[in-house]
Coordinates of C-alpha atoms and ligand atoms in Angstrom, one line a residue:
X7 CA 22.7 -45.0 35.7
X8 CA 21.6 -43.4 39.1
X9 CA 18.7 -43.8 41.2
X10 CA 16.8 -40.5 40.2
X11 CA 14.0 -40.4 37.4
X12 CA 15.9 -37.5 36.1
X13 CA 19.3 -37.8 34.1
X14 CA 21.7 -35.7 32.9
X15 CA 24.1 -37.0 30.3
X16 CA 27.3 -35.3 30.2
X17 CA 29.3 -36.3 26.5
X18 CA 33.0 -35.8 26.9
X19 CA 33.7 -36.0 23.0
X20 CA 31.6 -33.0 23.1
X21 CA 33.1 -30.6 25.4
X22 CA 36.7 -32.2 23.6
X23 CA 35.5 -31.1 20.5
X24 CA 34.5 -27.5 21.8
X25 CA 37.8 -27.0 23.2
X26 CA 39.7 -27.5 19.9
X27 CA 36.9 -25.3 18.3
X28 CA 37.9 -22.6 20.8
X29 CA 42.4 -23.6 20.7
X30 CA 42.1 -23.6 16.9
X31 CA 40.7 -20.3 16.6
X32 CA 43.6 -18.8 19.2
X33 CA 47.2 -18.8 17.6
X34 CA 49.5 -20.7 18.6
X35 CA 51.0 -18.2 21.3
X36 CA 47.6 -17.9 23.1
X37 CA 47.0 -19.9 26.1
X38 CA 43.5 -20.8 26.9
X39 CA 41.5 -20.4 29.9
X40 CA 38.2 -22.9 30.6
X41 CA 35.9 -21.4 32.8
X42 CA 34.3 -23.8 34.7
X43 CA 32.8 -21.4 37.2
X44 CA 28.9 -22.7 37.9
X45 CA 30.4 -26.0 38.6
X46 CA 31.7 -26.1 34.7
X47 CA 28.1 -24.4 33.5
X48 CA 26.4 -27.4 35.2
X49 CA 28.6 -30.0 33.4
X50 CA 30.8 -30.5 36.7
X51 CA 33.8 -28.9 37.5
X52 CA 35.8 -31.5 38.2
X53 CA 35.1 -33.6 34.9
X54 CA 34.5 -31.1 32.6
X55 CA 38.6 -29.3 33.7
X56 CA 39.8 -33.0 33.6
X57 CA 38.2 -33.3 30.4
X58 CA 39.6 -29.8 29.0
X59 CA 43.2 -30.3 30.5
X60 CA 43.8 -34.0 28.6
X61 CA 43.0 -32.0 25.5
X62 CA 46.1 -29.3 26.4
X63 CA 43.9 -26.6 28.1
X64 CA 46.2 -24.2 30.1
X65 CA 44.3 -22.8 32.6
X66 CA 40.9 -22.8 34.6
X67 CA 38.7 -20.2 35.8
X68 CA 36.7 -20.2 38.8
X69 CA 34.8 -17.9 40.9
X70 CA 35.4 -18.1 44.4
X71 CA 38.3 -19.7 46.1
X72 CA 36.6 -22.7 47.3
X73 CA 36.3 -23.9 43.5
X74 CA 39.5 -23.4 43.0
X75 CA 40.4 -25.6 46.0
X76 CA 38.3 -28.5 44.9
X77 CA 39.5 -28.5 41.7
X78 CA 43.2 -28.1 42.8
X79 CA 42.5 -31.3 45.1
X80 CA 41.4 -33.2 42.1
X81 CA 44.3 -33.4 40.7
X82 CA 44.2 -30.6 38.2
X83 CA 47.6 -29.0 38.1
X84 CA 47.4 -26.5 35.2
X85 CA 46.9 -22.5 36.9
X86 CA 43.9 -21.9 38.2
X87 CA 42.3 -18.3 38.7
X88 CA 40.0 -17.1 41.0
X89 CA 37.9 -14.6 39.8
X90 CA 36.3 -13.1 43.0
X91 CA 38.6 -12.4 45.5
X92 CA 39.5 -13.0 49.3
X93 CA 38.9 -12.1 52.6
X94 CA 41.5 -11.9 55.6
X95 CA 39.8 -15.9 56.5
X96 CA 40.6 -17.6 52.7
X97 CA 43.6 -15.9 52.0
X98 CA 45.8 -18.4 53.0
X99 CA 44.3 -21.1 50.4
X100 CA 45.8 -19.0 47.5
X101 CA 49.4 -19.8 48.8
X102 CA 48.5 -23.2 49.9
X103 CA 46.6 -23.9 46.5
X104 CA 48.6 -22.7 44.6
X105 CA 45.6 -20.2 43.0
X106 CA 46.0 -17.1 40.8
X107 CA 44.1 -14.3 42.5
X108 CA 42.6 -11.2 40.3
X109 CA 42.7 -8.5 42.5
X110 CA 40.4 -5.4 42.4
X111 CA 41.2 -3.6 45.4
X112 CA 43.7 -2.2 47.4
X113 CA 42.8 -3.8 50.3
X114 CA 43.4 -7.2 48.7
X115 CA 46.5 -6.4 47.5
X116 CA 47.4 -5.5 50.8
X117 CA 46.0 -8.8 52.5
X118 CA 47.9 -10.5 49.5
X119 CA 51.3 -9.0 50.2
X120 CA 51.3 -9.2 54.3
X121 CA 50.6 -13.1 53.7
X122 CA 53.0 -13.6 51.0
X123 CA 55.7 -11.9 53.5
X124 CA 54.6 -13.6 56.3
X125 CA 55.2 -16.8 54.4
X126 CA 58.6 -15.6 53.0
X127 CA 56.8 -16.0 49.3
X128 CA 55.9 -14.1 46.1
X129 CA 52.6 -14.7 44.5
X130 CA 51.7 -13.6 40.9
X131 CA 48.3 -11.8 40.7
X132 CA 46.1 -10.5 38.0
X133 CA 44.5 -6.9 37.6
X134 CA 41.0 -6.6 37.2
X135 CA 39.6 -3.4 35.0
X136 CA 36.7 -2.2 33.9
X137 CA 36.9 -1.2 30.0
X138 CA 33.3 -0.8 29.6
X139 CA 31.9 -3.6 31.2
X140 CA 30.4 -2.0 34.2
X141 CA 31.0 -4.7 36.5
X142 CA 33.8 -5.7 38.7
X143 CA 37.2 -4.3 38.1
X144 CA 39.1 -1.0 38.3
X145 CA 38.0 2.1 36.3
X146 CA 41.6 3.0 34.1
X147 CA 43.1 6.1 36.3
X148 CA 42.2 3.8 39.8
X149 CA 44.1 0.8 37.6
X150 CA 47.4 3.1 37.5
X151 CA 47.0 3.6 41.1
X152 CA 46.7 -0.3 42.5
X153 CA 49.7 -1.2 39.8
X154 CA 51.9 1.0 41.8
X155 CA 50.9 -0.1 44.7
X156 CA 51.7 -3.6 43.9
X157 CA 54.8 -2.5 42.7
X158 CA 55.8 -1.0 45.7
X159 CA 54.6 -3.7 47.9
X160 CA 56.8 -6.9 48.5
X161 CA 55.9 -9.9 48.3
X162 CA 53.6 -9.6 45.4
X163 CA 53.8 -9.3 41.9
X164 CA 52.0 -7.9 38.7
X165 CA 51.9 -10.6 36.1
X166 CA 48.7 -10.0 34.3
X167 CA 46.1 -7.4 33.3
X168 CA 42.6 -8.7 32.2
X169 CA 39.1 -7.0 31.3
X170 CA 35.5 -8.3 30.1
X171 CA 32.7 -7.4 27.2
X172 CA 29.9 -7.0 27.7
X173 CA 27.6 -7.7 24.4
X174 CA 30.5 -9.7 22.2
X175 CA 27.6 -12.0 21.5
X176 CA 26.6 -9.6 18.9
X177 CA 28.9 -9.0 16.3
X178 CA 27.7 -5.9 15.0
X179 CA 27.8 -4.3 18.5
X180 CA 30.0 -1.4 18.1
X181 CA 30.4 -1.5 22.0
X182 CA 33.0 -3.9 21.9
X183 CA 36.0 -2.1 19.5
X184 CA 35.7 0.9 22.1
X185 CA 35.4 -2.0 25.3
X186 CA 38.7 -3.4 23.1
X187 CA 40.6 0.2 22.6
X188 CA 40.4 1.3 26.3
X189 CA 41.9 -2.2 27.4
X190 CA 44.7 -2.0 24.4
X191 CA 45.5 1.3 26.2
X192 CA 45.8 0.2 29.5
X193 CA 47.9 -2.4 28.3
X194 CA 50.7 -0.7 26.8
X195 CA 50.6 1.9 29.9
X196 CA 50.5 -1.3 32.6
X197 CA 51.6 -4.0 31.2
X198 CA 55.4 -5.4 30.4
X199 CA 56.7 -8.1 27.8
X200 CA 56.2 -11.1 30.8
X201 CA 52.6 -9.7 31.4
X202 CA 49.7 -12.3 30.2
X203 CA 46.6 -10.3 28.7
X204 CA 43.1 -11.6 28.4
X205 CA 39.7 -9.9 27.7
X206 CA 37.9 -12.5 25.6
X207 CA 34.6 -14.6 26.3
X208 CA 33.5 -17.2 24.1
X209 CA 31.4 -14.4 21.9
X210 CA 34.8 -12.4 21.5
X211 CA 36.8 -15.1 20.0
X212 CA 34.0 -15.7 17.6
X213 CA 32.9 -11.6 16.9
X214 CA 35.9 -9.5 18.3
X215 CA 39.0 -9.8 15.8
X216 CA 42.3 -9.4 17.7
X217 CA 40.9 -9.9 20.8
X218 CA 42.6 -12.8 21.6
X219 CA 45.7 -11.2 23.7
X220 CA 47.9 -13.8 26.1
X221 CA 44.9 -15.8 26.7
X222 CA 41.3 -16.6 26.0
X223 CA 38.3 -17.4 28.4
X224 CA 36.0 -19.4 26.8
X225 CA 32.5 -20.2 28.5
X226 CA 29.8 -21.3 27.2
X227 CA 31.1 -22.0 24.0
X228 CA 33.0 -24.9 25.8
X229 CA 30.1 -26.6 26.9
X230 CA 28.3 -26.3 23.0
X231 CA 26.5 -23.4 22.8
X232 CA 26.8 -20.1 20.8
X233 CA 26.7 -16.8 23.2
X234 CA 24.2 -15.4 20.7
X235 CA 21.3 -18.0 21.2
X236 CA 21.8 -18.9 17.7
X237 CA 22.0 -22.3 16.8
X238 CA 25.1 -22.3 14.8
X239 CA 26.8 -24.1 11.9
X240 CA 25.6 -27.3 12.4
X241 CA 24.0 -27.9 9.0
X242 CA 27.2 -26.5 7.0
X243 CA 29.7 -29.2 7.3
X244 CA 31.9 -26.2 8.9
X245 CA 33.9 -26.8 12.2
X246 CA 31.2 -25.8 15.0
X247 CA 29.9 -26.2 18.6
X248 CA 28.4 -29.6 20.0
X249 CA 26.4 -29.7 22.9
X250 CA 27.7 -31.6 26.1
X251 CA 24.5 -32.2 27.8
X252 CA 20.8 -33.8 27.6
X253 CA 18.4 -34.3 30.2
X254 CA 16.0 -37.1 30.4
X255 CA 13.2 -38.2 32.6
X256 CA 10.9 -41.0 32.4
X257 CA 7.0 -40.8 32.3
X258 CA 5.4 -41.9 36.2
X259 CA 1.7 -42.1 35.1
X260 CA -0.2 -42.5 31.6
X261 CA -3.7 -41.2 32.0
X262 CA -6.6 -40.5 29.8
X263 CA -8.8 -37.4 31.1
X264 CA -12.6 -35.7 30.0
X265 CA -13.0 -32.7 28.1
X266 CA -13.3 -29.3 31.0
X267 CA -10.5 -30.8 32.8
X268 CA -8.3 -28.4 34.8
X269 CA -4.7 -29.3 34.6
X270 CA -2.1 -28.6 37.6
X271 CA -2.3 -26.0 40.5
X272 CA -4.4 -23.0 39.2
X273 CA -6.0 -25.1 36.6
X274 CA -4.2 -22.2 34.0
X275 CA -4.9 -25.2 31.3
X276 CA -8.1 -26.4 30.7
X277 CA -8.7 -29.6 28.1
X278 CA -10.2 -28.9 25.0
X279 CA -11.2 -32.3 24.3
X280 CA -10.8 -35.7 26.1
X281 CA -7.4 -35.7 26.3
X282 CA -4.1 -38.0 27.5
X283 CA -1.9 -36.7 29.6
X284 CA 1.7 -38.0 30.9
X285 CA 2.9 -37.0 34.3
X286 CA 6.8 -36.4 34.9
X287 CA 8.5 -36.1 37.7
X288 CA 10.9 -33.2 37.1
X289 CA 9.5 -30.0 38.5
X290 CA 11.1 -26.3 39.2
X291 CA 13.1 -28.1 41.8
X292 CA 14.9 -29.7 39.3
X293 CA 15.6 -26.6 37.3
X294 CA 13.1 -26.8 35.1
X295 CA 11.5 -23.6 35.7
X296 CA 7.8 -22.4 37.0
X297 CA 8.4 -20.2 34.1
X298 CA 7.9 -23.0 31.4
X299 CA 4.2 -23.7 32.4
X300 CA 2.5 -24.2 29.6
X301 CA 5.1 -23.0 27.0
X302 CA 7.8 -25.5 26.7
X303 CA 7.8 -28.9 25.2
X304 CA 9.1 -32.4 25.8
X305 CA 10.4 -35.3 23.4
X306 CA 8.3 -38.2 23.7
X307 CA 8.6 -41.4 21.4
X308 CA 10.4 -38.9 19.1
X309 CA 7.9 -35.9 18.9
X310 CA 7.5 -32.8 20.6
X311 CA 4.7 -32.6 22.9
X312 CA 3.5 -29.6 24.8
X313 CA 3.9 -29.3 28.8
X314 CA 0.6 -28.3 29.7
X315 CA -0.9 -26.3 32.9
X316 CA 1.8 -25.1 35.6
X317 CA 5.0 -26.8 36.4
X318 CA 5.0 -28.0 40.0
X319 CA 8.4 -28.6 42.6
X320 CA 8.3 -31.8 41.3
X321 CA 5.8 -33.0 38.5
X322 CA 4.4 -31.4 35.4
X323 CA 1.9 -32.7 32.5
X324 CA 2.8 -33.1 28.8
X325 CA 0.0 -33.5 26.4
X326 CA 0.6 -37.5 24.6
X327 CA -3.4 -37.4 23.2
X328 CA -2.1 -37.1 19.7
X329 CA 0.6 -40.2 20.4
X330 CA 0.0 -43.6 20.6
X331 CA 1.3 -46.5 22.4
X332 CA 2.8 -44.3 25.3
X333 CA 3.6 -46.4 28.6
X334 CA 4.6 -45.0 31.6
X335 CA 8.4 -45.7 32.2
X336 CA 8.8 -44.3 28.4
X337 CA 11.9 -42.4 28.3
X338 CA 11.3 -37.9 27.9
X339 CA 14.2 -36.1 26.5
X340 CA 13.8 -32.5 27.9
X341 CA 17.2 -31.3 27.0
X342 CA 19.0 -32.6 23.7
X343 CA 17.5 -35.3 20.9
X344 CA 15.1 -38.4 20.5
X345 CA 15.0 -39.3 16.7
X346 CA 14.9 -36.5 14.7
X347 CA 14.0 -33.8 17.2
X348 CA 16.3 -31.9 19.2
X349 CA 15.7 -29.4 22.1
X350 CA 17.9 -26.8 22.8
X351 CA 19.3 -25.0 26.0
X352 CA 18.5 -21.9 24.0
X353 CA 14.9 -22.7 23.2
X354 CA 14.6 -23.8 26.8
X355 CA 15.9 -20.8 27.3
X356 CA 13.5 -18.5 25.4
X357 CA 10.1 -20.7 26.6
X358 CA 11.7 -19.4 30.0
X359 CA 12.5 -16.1 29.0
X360 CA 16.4 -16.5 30.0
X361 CA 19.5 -17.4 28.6
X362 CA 21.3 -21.6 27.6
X363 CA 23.8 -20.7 30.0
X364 CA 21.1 -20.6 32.9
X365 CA 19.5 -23.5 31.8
X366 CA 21.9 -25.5 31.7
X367 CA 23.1 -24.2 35.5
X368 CA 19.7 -25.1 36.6
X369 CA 19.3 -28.4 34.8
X370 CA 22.6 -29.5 35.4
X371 CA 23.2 -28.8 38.9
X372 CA 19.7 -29.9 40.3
X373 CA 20.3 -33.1 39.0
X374 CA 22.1 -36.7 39.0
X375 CA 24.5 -36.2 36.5
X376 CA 26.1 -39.2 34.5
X377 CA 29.0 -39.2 32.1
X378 CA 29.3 -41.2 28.5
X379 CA 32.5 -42.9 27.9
X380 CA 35.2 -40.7 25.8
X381 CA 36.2 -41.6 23.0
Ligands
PLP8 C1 32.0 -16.3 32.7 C2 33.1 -15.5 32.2 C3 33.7 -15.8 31.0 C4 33.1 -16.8 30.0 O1 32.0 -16.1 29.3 P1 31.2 -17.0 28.2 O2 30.3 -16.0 27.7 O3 30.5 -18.1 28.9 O4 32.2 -17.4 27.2 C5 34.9 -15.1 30.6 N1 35.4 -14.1 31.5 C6 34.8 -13.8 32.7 C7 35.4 -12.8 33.5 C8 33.7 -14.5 33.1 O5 33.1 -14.2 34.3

């Protein structure tokens, strides 16, 4: 336990668990990649890929090449990709890394090639294209155009042609069989028998049949959350997602307050009634968002009570008038379960009017994180 009010717990049986979810669901030929970009979606990097690679995971991705360094000098030896590129000053790391770059550019390839000569080396890299997306990567026809080029170039190599969806969170999306189609194309134009394929995210391998290819790239499934928002198949007694975090402060101040009481800057809550309120110290600093003035709730001696006025850098109120017994020092769940309730990253998310993945970026990463022994 650390010295901050506010804790993140980080279960390793849980992100374990989510692996196998994910390698069960991928035959046997088809290597998975952990993304653990974000700083492992706020879980750490470091423990979250150590976690993953003791339960057989292949391959990490990151985003830029400094990631990929720290996680290389942690002792993680399974490939690691870098999903963002280089410039002329970071190019080196890749060969002294040993990191897979995804190129998207024929400058890059370029780069890539004089340093690989230089060093009297080949590297392997990885084609970005845009199938749909609308993101990063190569339109099709400019795809042709950098393969040959890395063809022609020595010192590097074409070993691996990837692509992204965009809405394979929703399975009835019909977005994704044409994002799907475009990238099959461009794979039997590009790509030989010794070239690894990968296109799907953590809503693909659950929505997107056959579009597992060489290699998935789970996410946020990983770290026990559903793309959708939805909460799952907890309640079946089916295989499903657990989630790897929970966040918990502890109450500073207990105090009991009039009727026509303004609460917080603004005073944008105003008390009905005498009323008692608890003061916390997490605040936006902490990731939990301005946004979630007065909308979300808290877990307090095993009931939900509601934050009330606006959410400061470092404080915010919860309403306790309808509990009794409440102490200052009580433990407050914000993220995950106290007795029979349980707060999600996706409700979170909805008070705030975002996404779990960003919640649990925010909460995670702002935060003293702490780490349950694995089972
Ligand atoms: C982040 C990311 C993923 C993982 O997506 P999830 O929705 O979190 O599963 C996969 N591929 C790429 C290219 C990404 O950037």
């Amino acid at each position: 336990m650390g010295d901050s009010w506010n804790q993140v717990r980080i279960n390793p049986a849980a992100l374990k668990n989510n692996f196998h979810f994910f390698k069960n669901r991928a035959d046997d030929k088809t290597r998975v990649m952990a993304m653990v970009k974000a700083d492992g979606y706020g879980h750490g990097m470091i423990e979250a890929a150590k976690v993953f690679a003791s339960a057989g995971c292949d391959a990490f991705g990151v985003a830029e090449i400094s990631e990929g360094v720290a996680l290389r000098q942690s002792g993680i030896v399974e490939d690691i990709y870098v999903l963002l590129g280089c410039h002329q000053e970071n190019v080196a790391k890749y060969f002294e890394f040993n990191l897979v770059p995804i190129v998207f550019d024929i400058a890059s390839i370029e780069l890539l090639s004089r340093e690989a000569t230089n060093r009297n080396v080949e590297i392997g890299v990885h084609l970005k294209v845009d199938c749909g997306m609308g993101r990063i990567g190569v339109v099709a026809e400019e795809a042709v155009v950098l393969k040959q080029r890395i063809d022609q170039l020595p010192g590097i190599n074409f070993t691996g042609l990837m692509s992204h969806f965009p809405i394979s969170e929703i399975p009835a999306d019909v977005s994704s069989a044409d994002v799907k189609e475009r990238f099959t194309t461009l794979c039997d134009a590009l790509g030989n028998p010794e070239s690894l394929l990968h296109i799907a995210n953590s809503g693909a391998v659950l929505n997107v049949p056959g579009s597992s290819f060489g290699m998935i790239r789970p996410g946020i499934g990983l770290y026990g959350y559903y793309p959708d928002g939805q909460p799952g198949l907890e309640d079946s007694g089916e295989e499903h997602l657990i989630p790897a975090m929970s966040v918990t402060t502890k109450i500073l101040q207990v105090k009991r307050v009039p009727a026509g009481s303004g609460i917080s800057y603004g005073h944008t809550y105003v008390t009905q009634k005498e009323s008692v309120l608890a003061v916390l110290p997490i605040g936006y600093e902490d990731g939990y968002l301005r946004a979630l003035s007065n909308r979300a709730q808290v877990l307090i001696h095993g009931k939900r009570v509601p934050i009330r006025g606006r959410i400061c850098m470092n404080l915010c109120m919860a309403d306790i008038t309808d509990l009794e017994g409440v102490c200052s020092g009580d433990e407050v769940v914000i993220l995950g379960t106290q007795g029979k309730e349980t707060i999600t990253a996706d409700e979170i998310g909805q008070w705030a009017g975002t996404i779990s993945y960003e919640v649990l970026c925010l909460l995670g990463n702002n935060n003293e994180r702490t780490y349950t022994k694995q089972s």
